[in-house]
Coordinates of C-alpha atoms and ligand atoms in Angstrom, one line a residue:
M15 CA 107.7 35.8 -123.8
H16 CA 109.1 36.6 -127.7
F17 CA 110.1 39.3 -129.5
P18 CA 108.4 39.9 -132.6
E19 CA 109.1 41.5 -135.9
A20 CA 107.1 43.6 -136.7
C21 CA 105.3 46.8 -133.7
D22 CA 102.9 49.0 -134.5
F23 CA 103.7 51.5 -130.7
V24 CA 100.7 53.8 -131.0
V25 CA 101.2 57.0 -129.1
F26 CA 97.4 58.0 -127.6
G27 CA 98.7 61.8 -126.6
G28 CA 101.7 61.8 -129.5
T29 CA 101.8 65.5 -128.8
G30 CA 101.3 65.5 -124.9
D31 CA 104.4 66.3 -122.4
L32 CA 104.8 62.8 -121.2
A33 CA 105.2 61.3 -125.7
L34 CA 107.4 64.3 -126.3
R35 CA 109.6 65.1 -123.4
K36 CA 109.8 60.9 -123.0
L37 CA 108.4 58.5 -124.9
L38 CA 109.8 59.7 -128.2
P39 CA 113.6 60.1 -127.0
A40 CA 113.3 56.7 -125.5
L41 CA 112.0 55.5 -128.9
Y42 CA 115.2 57.5 -130.1
H43 CA 117.8 55.2 -127.8
C44 CA 116.3 52.3 -128.0
D45 CA 116.3 52.7 -132.1
L46 CA 119.8 53.9 -132.3
E47 CA 120.6 51.3 -130.9
G48 CA 119.3 48.4 -132.1
R49 CA 116.6 47.7 -129.7
L50 CA 113.2 47.8 -131.5
P51 CA 111.9 45.0 -133.7
A52 CA 113.2 46.2 -137.4
D53 CA 109.2 46.4 -138.6
T54 CA 108.4 49.1 -136.3
R55 CA 105.9 52.0 -136.4
V56 CA 105.6 54.6 -134.3
I57 CA 101.5 56.1 -134.8
A58 CA 101.1 59.1 -132.3
V59 CA 97.5 59.8 -131.8
S60 CA 95.8 63.1 -131.0
R61 CA 92.9 65.2 -131.2
S62 CA 94.8 67.9 -133.5
E63 CA 94.8 68.5 -136.6
L64 CA 98.4 67.1 -138.2
D65 CA 99.6 65.3 -141.1
D66 CA 102.5 63.4 -141.3
D67 CA 105.2 65.7 -141.7
G68 CA 103.8 68.4 -139.5
Y69 CA 103.9 66.1 -135.8
R70 CA 107.1 65.3 -137.6
A71 CA 108.3 68.6 -137.3
E72 CA 107.5 68.6 -133.3
A73 CA 108.9 64.9 -132.7
R74 CA 111.9 66.5 -134.5
A75 CA 112.0 69.6 -132.1
A76 CA 110.9 67.7 -129.6
L77 CA 114.8 65.0 -130.2
A78 CA 116.3 68.2 -130.1
E79 CA 115.3 69.4 -127.0
H80 CA 115.3 66.1 -124.2
V81 CA 118.5 63.5 -126.0
A82 CA 121.0 64.7 -124.2
A83 CA 123.7 66.7 -127.1
E84 CA 126.6 63.1 -127.2
F85 CA 123.7 61.4 -128.0
Q86 CA 121.9 63.4 -131.0
D87 CA 122.7 61.7 -134.2
L88 CA 120.3 63.5 -136.8
A89 CA 121.1 60.4 -139.1
A90 CA 118.9 58.1 -136.7
V91 CA 117.0 60.9 -136.0
E92 CA 115.4 61.1 -139.4
R93 CA 115.5 57.1 -139.3
L94 CA 113.0 56.7 -136.4
L95 CA 110.7 59.9 -138.3
E96 CA 110.5 57.7 -141.3
R97 CA 108.6 55.0 -138.9
V98 CA 107.2 58.1 -137.1
H99 CA 103.0 58.1 -138.2
Y100 CA 100.4 61.3 -137.1
V101 CA 96.7 59.7 -137.2
T102 CA 94.1 62.5 -135.9
V103 CA 91.5 61.1 -133.7
D104 CA 89.4 62.5 -130.9
V105 CA 89.1 59.0 -129.0
Q106 CA 85.1 60.9 -127.6
D107 CA 84.4 60.4 -131.0
P108 CA 83.4 57.3 -132.0
G109 CA 83.1 58.8 -135.9
S110 CA 86.8 59.6 -135.1
W111 CA 88.5 56.7 -135.2
Q112 CA 88.6 54.8 -139.0
P113 CA 91.5 56.7 -140.0
L114 CA 93.0 55.0 -137.0
F115 CA 91.7 51.5 -137.9
D116 CA 93.2 51.7 -141.6
T117 CA 96.2 52.7 -140.9
L118 CA 96.9 50.0 -137.9
K119 CA 95.8 47.2 -141.2
D120 CA 97.8 49.4 -143.6
R121 CA 100.7 47.0 -144.0
E122 CA 102.6 44.0 -144.1
N123 CA 101.4 40.9 -142.0
A124 CA 99.1 43.2 -140.0
D125 CA 97.9 40.5 -138.4
E126 CA 100.8 39.6 -136.9
A127 CA 102.4 42.9 -135.9
V128 CA 102.4 43.2 -131.8
R129 CA 100.2 46.1 -131.7
V130 CA 101.2 48.5 -128.3
F131 CA 98.0 51.3 -127.1
Y132 CA 100.6 53.7 -124.8
L133 CA 97.6 56.3 -123.5
S134 CA 99.4 58.8 -122.7
V135 CA 96.7 60.5 -121.9
A136 CA 93.9 61.5 -119.4
P137 CA 93.3 59.0 -117.1
S138 CA 89.4 60.0 -117.7
L139 CA 89.6 58.6 -121.6
F140 CA 90.9 55.4 -120.8
G141 CA 87.5 53.9 -121.1
P142 CA 86.1 55.8 -124.8
I143 CA 90.4 54.4 -125.9
C144 CA 90.0 50.6 -124.8
H145 CA 86.4 50.2 -125.6
E146 CA 87.4 51.5 -128.6
L147 CA 90.1 48.9 -129.6
G148 CA 87.7 46.6 -128.1
V149 CA 84.2 46.8 -130.1
N150 CA 86.2 47.2 -133.5
G151 CA 88.7 44.0 -132.6
F152 CA 91.7 45.7 -132.0
A153 CA 92.4 44.4 -128.2
E154 CA 92.8 41.0 -129.2
A155 CA 96.2 39.6 -127.5
P156 CA 99.5 40.2 -129.2
A157 CA 97.6 43.8 -128.2
R158 CA 99.1 45.0 -125.7
V159 CA 97.7 47.9 -123.3
V160 CA 100.4 51.3 -120.9
V161 CA 98.6 53.2 -118.6
E162 CA 100.1 56.0 -116.5
K163 CA 99.3 57.1 -112.7
P164 CA 97.6 58.2 -111.4
I165 CA 95.8 55.1 -111.8
G166 CA 92.1 56.0 -109.2
T167 CA 92.5 58.7 -106.2
D168 CA 91.2 56.1 -103.8
L169 CA 90.2 52.6 -103.9
A170 CA 86.7 52.6 -105.7
S171 CA 87.9 54.7 -108.5
A172 CA 91.4 52.2 -109.1
K173 CA 89.5 49.2 -108.8
A174 CA 86.8 51.6 -111.4
V175 CA 90.0 52.3 -113.6
N176 CA 90.9 48.8 -113.6
N177 CA 88.0 47.4 -114.7
T178 CA 87.2 49.4 -117.4
I179 CA 90.9 48.4 -118.6
S180 CA 89.7 45.3 -118.2
E181 CA 86.3 45.0 -119.9
F182 CA 88.1 44.8 -123.3
F183 CA 91.9 43.8 -122.0
D184 CA 93.4 40.2 -119.8
E185 CA 95.1 41.7 -117.2
S186 CA 98.3 40.0 -119.4
Q187 CA 98.2 42.5 -121.5
I188 CA 98.4 45.8 -119.6
F189 CA 101.3 47.3 -118.6
R190 CA 101.1 49.8 -115.3
I191 CA 104.0 51.6 -115.3
D192 CA 105.8 53.2 -112.2
H193 CA 108.7 54.5 -114.0
Y194 CA 110.7 54.3 -111.0
L195 CA 110.7 50.3 -111.3
G196 CA 112.8 50.8 -114.7
K197 CA 115.5 53.1 -113.1
E198 CA 118.5 51.0 -113.0
S199 CA 119.6 52.0 -109.6
V200 CA 116.4 49.8 -108.4
Q201 CA 117.1 47.0 -110.7
N202 CA 120.2 47.0 -109.1
L203 CA 118.7 46.8 -105.6
L204 CA 117.3 43.2 -106.6
V205 CA 120.9 42.5 -108.2
T206 CA 122.7 43.4 -105.1
R207 CA 119.7 41.6 -103.1
F208 CA 119.7 38.4 -104.8
A209 CA 123.1 37.8 -106.9
N210 CA 125.2 38.6 -103.8
T211 CA 125.4 35.9 -100.3
F212 CA 126.9 38.6 -97.9
L213 CA 124.0 41.4 -97.6
E214 CA 120.9 38.1 -97.1
P215 CA 121.6 36.8 -93.6
L216 CA 121.8 40.4 -92.0
W217 CA 118.3 41.4 -94.5
N218 CA 116.2 41.4 -90.7
S219 CA 115.5 42.3 -88.2
H220 CA 117.9 41.1 -86.4
S221 CA 120.6 43.3 -87.9
I222 CA 118.9 46.5 -89.9
D223 CA 117.5 49.0 -87.2
H224 CA 115.4 50.9 -89.1
V225 CA 115.0 51.8 -93.7
Q226 CA 114.0 55.6 -95.1
I227 CA 112.9 56.4 -98.2
T228 CA 113.6 59.7 -99.2
V229 CA 111.4 61.3 -102.7
A230 CA 112.6 64.8 -102.5
E231 CA 112.0 66.8 -104.8
T232 CA 113.0 71.1 -105.4
L233 CA 110.5 71.8 -107.6
G234 CA 107.3 73.1 -107.0
T235 CA 103.7 72.5 -108.0
G236 CA 104.4 74.9 -111.1
N237 CA 102.2 74.2 -114.3
R238 CA 100.3 71.2 -112.9
A239 CA 99.4 72.8 -109.9
G240 CA 95.4 72.3 -111.0
Y241 CA 96.2 69.2 -111.2
Y242 CA 98.1 68.7 -108.3
D243 CA 95.7 69.7 -105.6
R244 CA 93.0 66.9 -106.5
S245 CA 96.1 64.2 -105.7
G246 CA 99.3 65.6 -103.3
A247 CA 101.6 64.2 -102.1
M248 CA 100.1 60.7 -100.7
R249 CA 98.1 59.9 -103.9
D250 CA 100.5 61.8 -106.7
M251 CA 104.2 60.0 -104.8
V252 CA 103.8 58.0 -101.9
Q253 CA 101.0 55.5 -103.0
N254 CA 102.7 54.6 -106.2
H255 CA 106.6 55.4 -106.1
L256 CA 107.5 55.0 -102.1
L257 CA 105.4 51.7 -102.0
Q258 CA 106.9 50.3 -104.5
L259 CA 110.9 51.2 -103.8
L260 CA 109.4 49.9 -99.6
C261 CA 108.4 46.8 -101.3
L262 CA 111.5 46.4 -103.2
V263 CA 113.6 47.0 -100.0
A264 CA 110.6 44.3 -98.0
M265 CA 109.9 41.3 -100.4
E266 CA 111.3 37.6 -99.8
P267 CA 113.5 36.1 -102.5
P268 CA 111.9 35.2 -105.5
I269 CA 112.4 32.9 -107.4
E270 CA 112.5 34.1 -110.4
I271 CA 113.1 37.4 -111.2
G272 CA 111.5 37.7 -115.6
G273 CA 111.6 34.7 -116.8
G274 CA 107.7 35.6 -117.9
R275 CA 106.9 34.1 -114.2
E276 CA 104.8 36.1 -111.6
D277 CA 106.9 35.8 -108.7
V278 CA 108.7 39.2 -108.0
R279 CA 104.5 40.1 -108.6
D280 CA 103.9 37.9 -105.7
E281 CA 106.7 38.8 -103.6
K282 CA 105.1 42.7 -103.8
L283 CA 101.8 42.1 -103.2
K284 CA 102.7 40.5 -100.1
V285 CA 104.3 43.2 -99.1
L286 CA 101.7 45.3 -99.7
Q287 CA 99.4 43.0 -97.6
A288 CA 101.7 42.9 -94.2
L289 CA 102.0 46.7 -93.9
K290 CA 100.2 47.5 -91.0
P291 CA 97.0 48.9 -91.4
M292 CA 96.8 52.6 -89.7
T293 CA 93.9 53.4 -87.3
P294 CA 92.9 56.7 -87.0
A295 CA 95.4 56.9 -83.9
D296 CA 98.5 55.9 -85.2
V297 CA 97.1 58.3 -88.4
D298 CA 97.5 61.1 -85.5
R299 CA 100.7 59.8 -84.6
D300 CA 103.0 58.7 -87.2
T301 CA 101.6 61.1 -90.5
V302 CA 102.9 64.4 -91.2
R303 CA 101.8 66.3 -93.5
G304 CA 102.7 69.5 -94.8
R305 CA 103.0 72.5 -97.7
Y306 CA 105.4 74.7 -98.4
T307 CA 105.4 78.3 -98.2
S308 CA 107.4 81.3 -99.9
G309 CA 111.3 81.1 -99.4
W310 CA 114.5 80.9 -101.2
V311 CA 115.3 78.0 -103.8
A312 CA 119.1 78.5 -105.1
G313 CA 119.3 81.3 -104.6
K314 CA 115.7 82.8 -106.1
P315 CA 112.4 83.9 -104.4
V316 CA 109.6 81.3 -105.1
E317 CA 106.2 81.8 -104.2
G318 CA 104.5 79.3 -101.8
Y319 CA 102.0 76.3 -103.4
V320 CA 98.5 78.7 -102.1
E321 CA 100.5 81.2 -104.1
E322 CA 100.8 79.0 -106.6
L323 CA 97.6 77.8 -107.7
G324 CA 95.7 81.2 -106.7
H325 CA 93.7 80.0 -104.1
E326 CA 93.2 78.5 -100.9
S327 CA 94.0 74.5 -100.2
M328 CA 93.7 71.6 -98.2
T329 CA 96.3 69.9 -100.3
E330 CA 99.8 68.5 -99.0
T331 CA 103.2 69.3 -100.4
F332 CA 105.3 67.1 -98.3
V333 CA 103.9 63.4 -96.8
A334 CA 106.1 61.4 -94.0
I335 CA 105.6 58.0 -92.4
K336 CA 106.6 55.7 -90.4
A337 CA 105.1 52.4 -91.9
E338 CA 105.1 48.6 -90.4
V339 CA 106.2 45.2 -93.0
Q340 CA 104.1 42.8 -90.1
N341 CA 105.9 40.0 -91.6
W342 CA 108.2 37.1 -89.2
R343 CA 111.2 39.6 -90.9
W344 CA 110.8 42.7 -90.2
A345 CA 108.9 43.0 -87.0
G346 CA 109.3 46.2 -85.4
V347 CA 111.7 47.3 -88.2
P348 CA 110.3 50.6 -88.3
F349 CA 109.5 52.0 -92.9
Y350 CA 110.4 56.2 -92.3
L351 CA 109.5 57.4 -95.7
R352 CA 109.2 61.0 -96.6
T353 CA 108.5 62.8 -99.8
G354 CA 107.9 66.3 -100.8
K355 CA 108.4 69.3 -102.9
R356 CA 110.3 72.7 -102.8
L357 CA 112.9 70.4 -100.6
D358 CA 116.8 72.1 -100.0
R359 CA 117.2 69.4 -103.0
R360 CA 116.7 66.8 -105.2
V361 CA 117.4 63.4 -104.2
S362 CA 115.4 59.7 -103.5
E363 CA 117.4 57.2 -101.6
I364 CA 116.9 55.0 -100.3
V365 CA 119.0 54.4 -96.7
V366 CA 119.1 51.0 -95.4
V367 CA 120.7 51.6 -90.9
F368 CA 121.9 48.9 -89.5
K369 CA 122.6 48.0 -85.6
N370 CA 124.5 49.1 -83.2
A371 CA 127.6 46.7 -82.9
P372 CA 126.3 44.2 -79.6
Y373 CA 129.3 45.5 -77.5
D374 CA 132.3 48.0 -78.4
P375 CA 135.4 46.9 -77.7
F376 CA 137.0 50.7 -78.5
R377 CA 135.2 52.5 -76.1
Q378 CA 138.4 54.3 -75.0
R379 CA 139.0 55.1 -78.0
E380 CA 138.9 58.7 -79.7
G381 CA 136.6 59.3 -82.7
V382 CA 133.1 58.9 -83.3
T383 CA 131.5 55.7 -84.4
E384 CA 128.1 55.6 -86.5
P385 CA 125.8 52.8 -88.0
N386 CA 126.6 50.8 -91.0
R387 CA 124.6 52.1 -93.7
L388 CA 124.0 51.2 -97.2
T389 CA 122.7 54.1 -99.0
I390 CA 121.0 53.2 -102.7
R391 CA 120.9 56.1 -104.8
V392 CA 117.9 56.1 -107.4
Q393 CA 118.8 59.6 -108.6
P394 CA 120.0 61.9 -109.2
E395 CA 123.5 60.3 -109.9
E396 CA 122.5 56.7 -109.5
G397 CA 124.5 54.1 -107.1
M398 CA 125.4 52.6 -104.0
Q399 CA 127.1 53.7 -101.3
I400 CA 128.2 51.9 -97.6
H401 CA 129.0 53.1 -94.7
L402 CA 131.5 52.0 -93.0
N403 CA 133.5 53.2 -88.7
A404 CA 137.1 52.5 -89.8
K405 CA 140.6 53.9 -88.4
E406 CA 142.1 57.2 -89.1
P407 CA 145.7 56.7 -89.9
G408 CA 147.9 57.6 -87.3
P409 CA 150.2 55.9 -84.5
G410 CA 148.0 57.0 -81.5
G411 CA 145.9 55.0 -80.8
Y412 CA 142.4 54.6 -81.7
R413 CA 141.0 57.1 -83.5
L414 CA 137.7 55.9 -84.9
K415 CA 135.7 57.4 -88.0
P416 CA 132.5 56.9 -90.5
V417 CA 134.0 56.2 -94.4
S418 CA 132.2 55.1 -97.5
L419 CA 133.1 52.2 -100.0
D420 CA 131.3 54.1 -103.1
L421 CA 129.3 52.6 -106.3
S422 CA 128.5 55.5 -108.4
Y423 CA 126.8 53.6 -112.2
A424 CA 128.7 57.2 -113.9
N425 CA 132.5 56.1 -113.0
A426 CA 131.6 52.0 -112.9
F427 CA 130.5 51.2 -115.4
D428 CA 131.8 53.4 -119.0
K429 CA 128.6 53.1 -120.7
R430 CA 125.5 55.6 -120.6
S431 CA 122.4 54.3 -118.1
P432 CA 119.3 54.2 -120.0
D433 CA 116.2 56.8 -118.9
A434 CA 113.7 54.1 -117.1
Y435 CA 111.5 54.0 -120.2
E436 CA 114.0 52.9 -122.6
R437 CA 113.6 49.6 -120.4
L438 CA 109.8 49.8 -119.8
L439 CA 109.4 50.4 -123.5
M440 CA 111.0 47.4 -124.4
D441 CA 109.5 45.4 -121.4
V442 CA 106.2 46.1 -122.8
I443 CA 107.4 45.4 -126.3
R444 CA 108.7 41.6 -125.9
G445 CA 105.7 41.3 -123.0
N446 CA 108.1 41.0 -120.1
M447 CA 105.5 42.3 -117.2
T448 CA 107.8 42.5 -114.2
L449 CA 108.4 45.7 -114.0
F450 CA 104.5 47.4 -113.9
M451 CA 102.5 46.7 -111.2
R452 CA 100.0 44.3 -111.2
R453 CA 96.0 45.0 -110.7
D454 CA 95.9 44.1 -106.8
E455 CA 99.6 45.5 -106.3
V456 CA 97.9 48.9 -107.0
E457 CA 94.7 48.5 -105.2
A458 CA 96.1 46.6 -101.8
A459 CA 98.7 49.9 -102.0
W460 CA 95.7 52.4 -101.9
A461 CA 93.6 49.8 -99.5
W462 CA 96.8 50.9 -97.2
C463 CA 96.6 54.7 -98.0
E464 CA 93.1 54.8 -98.0
P465 CA 92.5 55.5 -94.0
I466 CA 95.3 57.7 -94.3
L467 CA 94.1 59.9 -96.9
K468 CA 90.1 59.6 -95.3
H469 CA 91.2 60.4 -91.5
W470 CA 93.4 63.4 -92.9
E471 CA 89.9 64.5 -94.8
S472 CA 87.6 63.7 -91.8
A473 CA 90.0 65.6 -89.0
A474 CA 90.4 68.9 -91.6
L475 CA 93.7 69.7 -90.7
T476 CA 95.8 72.3 -92.7
P477 CA 98.7 70.7 -93.4
K478 CA 102.1 72.0 -90.9
S479 CA 104.0 74.5 -93.2
Y480 CA 107.4 74.5 -94.6
P481 CA 109.6 77.3 -96.2
A482 CA 110.6 76.6 -99.8
G483 CA 113.7 75.5 -99.7
S484 CA 113.8 74.1 -96.6
A485 CA 114.2 70.6 -95.2
G486 CA 110.3 70.0 -94.4
P487 CA 107.9 70.4 -91.7
T488 CA 109.8 70.4 -88.3
A489 CA 107.3 68.1 -87.6
S490 CA 108.8 65.0 -89.5
F491 CA 112.3 65.2 -87.8
T492 CA 110.1 65.1 -84.7
L493 CA 108.2 62.0 -86.0
I494 CA 111.9 59.9 -86.3
E495 CA 113.7 61.3 -83.6
R496 CA 111.2 60.6 -81.0
D497 CA 112.6 57.3 -81.8
G498 CA 116.0 58.8 -80.7
R499 CA 116.9 58.4 -84.7
S500 CA 117.9 61.2 -87.3
W501 CA 117.0 61.3 -90.7
Q502 CA 119.8 61.1 -92.6
E503 CA 121.3 63.3 -95.6
S504 CA 123.7 61.7 -97.6
Ligands
LIG609 P1 99.3 66.1 -121.6 O1 97.9 67.6 -121.3 O2 100.0 67.2 -121.9 O3 98.9 65.6 -123.2 C1 97.3 65.1 -123.1 C2 97.8 64.6 -124.8 O4 96.4 63.7 -124.9 C3 97.5 65.0 -125.7 O5 98.7 64.7 -127.0 C4 96.6 65.7 -125.8 O6 95.8 66.3 -127.1 C5 95.8 64.4 -126.2 N1 94.1 64.0 -126.1 C6 94.0 64.9 -124.9 N2 92.4 64.5 -125.3 C7 92.0 64.1 -126.2 C8 90.7 63.4 -127.0 N3 89.8 63.5 -126.8 N4 91.2 62.5 -128.2 C9 92.5 62.6 -128.6 N5 93.9 63.2 -128.2 C10 93.5 63.3 -126.8 O7 99.0 65.5 -120.1 P2 100.9 64.3 -120.3 O8 101.8 65.1 -118.9 O9 101.7 64.3 -121.4 O10 99.8 63.0 -119.5 C11 99.8 61.7 -120.2 C12 99.3 60.8 -119.0 O11 100.3 60.6 -118.2 C13 97.9 61.7 -118.0 O12 97.4 61.0 -117.3 C14 99.7 62.0 -117.0 O13 98.6 61.5 -115.5 C15 100.3 60.8 -116.9 N6 101.7 61.1 -116.4 C16 102.2 61.9 -117.5 C17 103.7 62.2 -117.0 C18 104.2 63.4 -117.2 O14 106.1 63.0 -117.1 N7 104.1 64.8 -118.0 C19 104.3 61.5 -115.9 C20 103.2 60.4 -114.7 C21 102.1 60.1 -115.6

């Protein structure tokens, strides 16, 4: 791993939503802070007939819209735009590629520049792009290819996507993004677990009662309804983001984090392999599928999923699952996962709920106690809370009350919290793969999800309804409450 002096950052799908909303603002912040290699070009590619100036105008407008006002620096925007070039290519038409190849060769030290090919396009285009790059000699290391989810819709199609890319790129050149792994609070979970001593003796089935992972959105499917209907919450969220978070909570300490080693990815893979496979009976008992009907969100009436989509559908917009990690550390500790759209709040968090004290010497007390909890807030405000029981001040005996120690990133560090893409794009340029999903991880995650998806399909049950703006289907509460536990709403 070394920091290159020259880089060509090629964005296929440069006029698309992801490129304009996330990638360009991330590159802007990296450039503003002087983190890009000095000799970096950003080469946007798509089918639209544009020239450099036409694309720069689109990029300028995107930066004005998506970079927060306090970080808008017009001189820095223009500096970035000087690095930006645009090439029209229909990636499915081999005859249209030559201008891109000419642009790539048309620079000083063209052979030494690290080439990053960011495939911000539909997965059906991964094959044609990798093929053209490969047969024309542009896939040789140190070239890198970056792909976004979805990587397949089941195990077989994920393998097919991976095979397509691997035909021309070695695994050491393939960066599969799960942007959750670039979030500061998610990386801080690794630091909290592995740079402190106080948690490790407690981080197992002796002290932990269960773990909850919630990724709740208030938005519906919006203009992505067509795409979403072929995916659903299980494929869109659980197979990647929720399982990645579960891995970071459950993994064993790695020998080294980063440093060009594979330890983190090896340990995450072991967790995925330890997930208890679900039988059809397990799926019936331990999973809930839901779908929103019309309701109210933030005081406004909103349509149900089927009305938004315009036709009947069996796709779920909500999933809750009770999962088990079958290994020495976690035997008997349930991991409750839930995610959904059009819920009553927007939050992504991990809650580790500890066991009750074995004995209560305060049993004559007044007030309430709750089990200790560690909450890792991934969004909206990144931070961490430790929930303890404390004595309420006062002379009259012991009156106990739960209180929380609150670490808000925004308050604790007088620094801007970078967007996940900033960290991840810099890692791609540096060649650091730790926060990217390896092929075997993606496939192990699909292998666990597939029996659940198959059973849902064969049972052909309509997902359970929940009104938009609610906390999800009633069955998702039953799933956890029948175990004598409840979802923690912080
Ligand atoms: P988009 O539809 O907004 O953009 C697609 C881009 O591909 C456009 O620039 C279009 O011109 C280009 N394109 C399409 N066909 C082409 C062709 N034949 N030749 C050259 N260019 C062509 O899509 P998006 O939302 O930006 O998403 C891009 C990828 O990232 C998809 O795989 C998506 O699933 C994934 N993704 C997107 C987001 C997001 O927030 N938008 C989040 C996660 C994953």
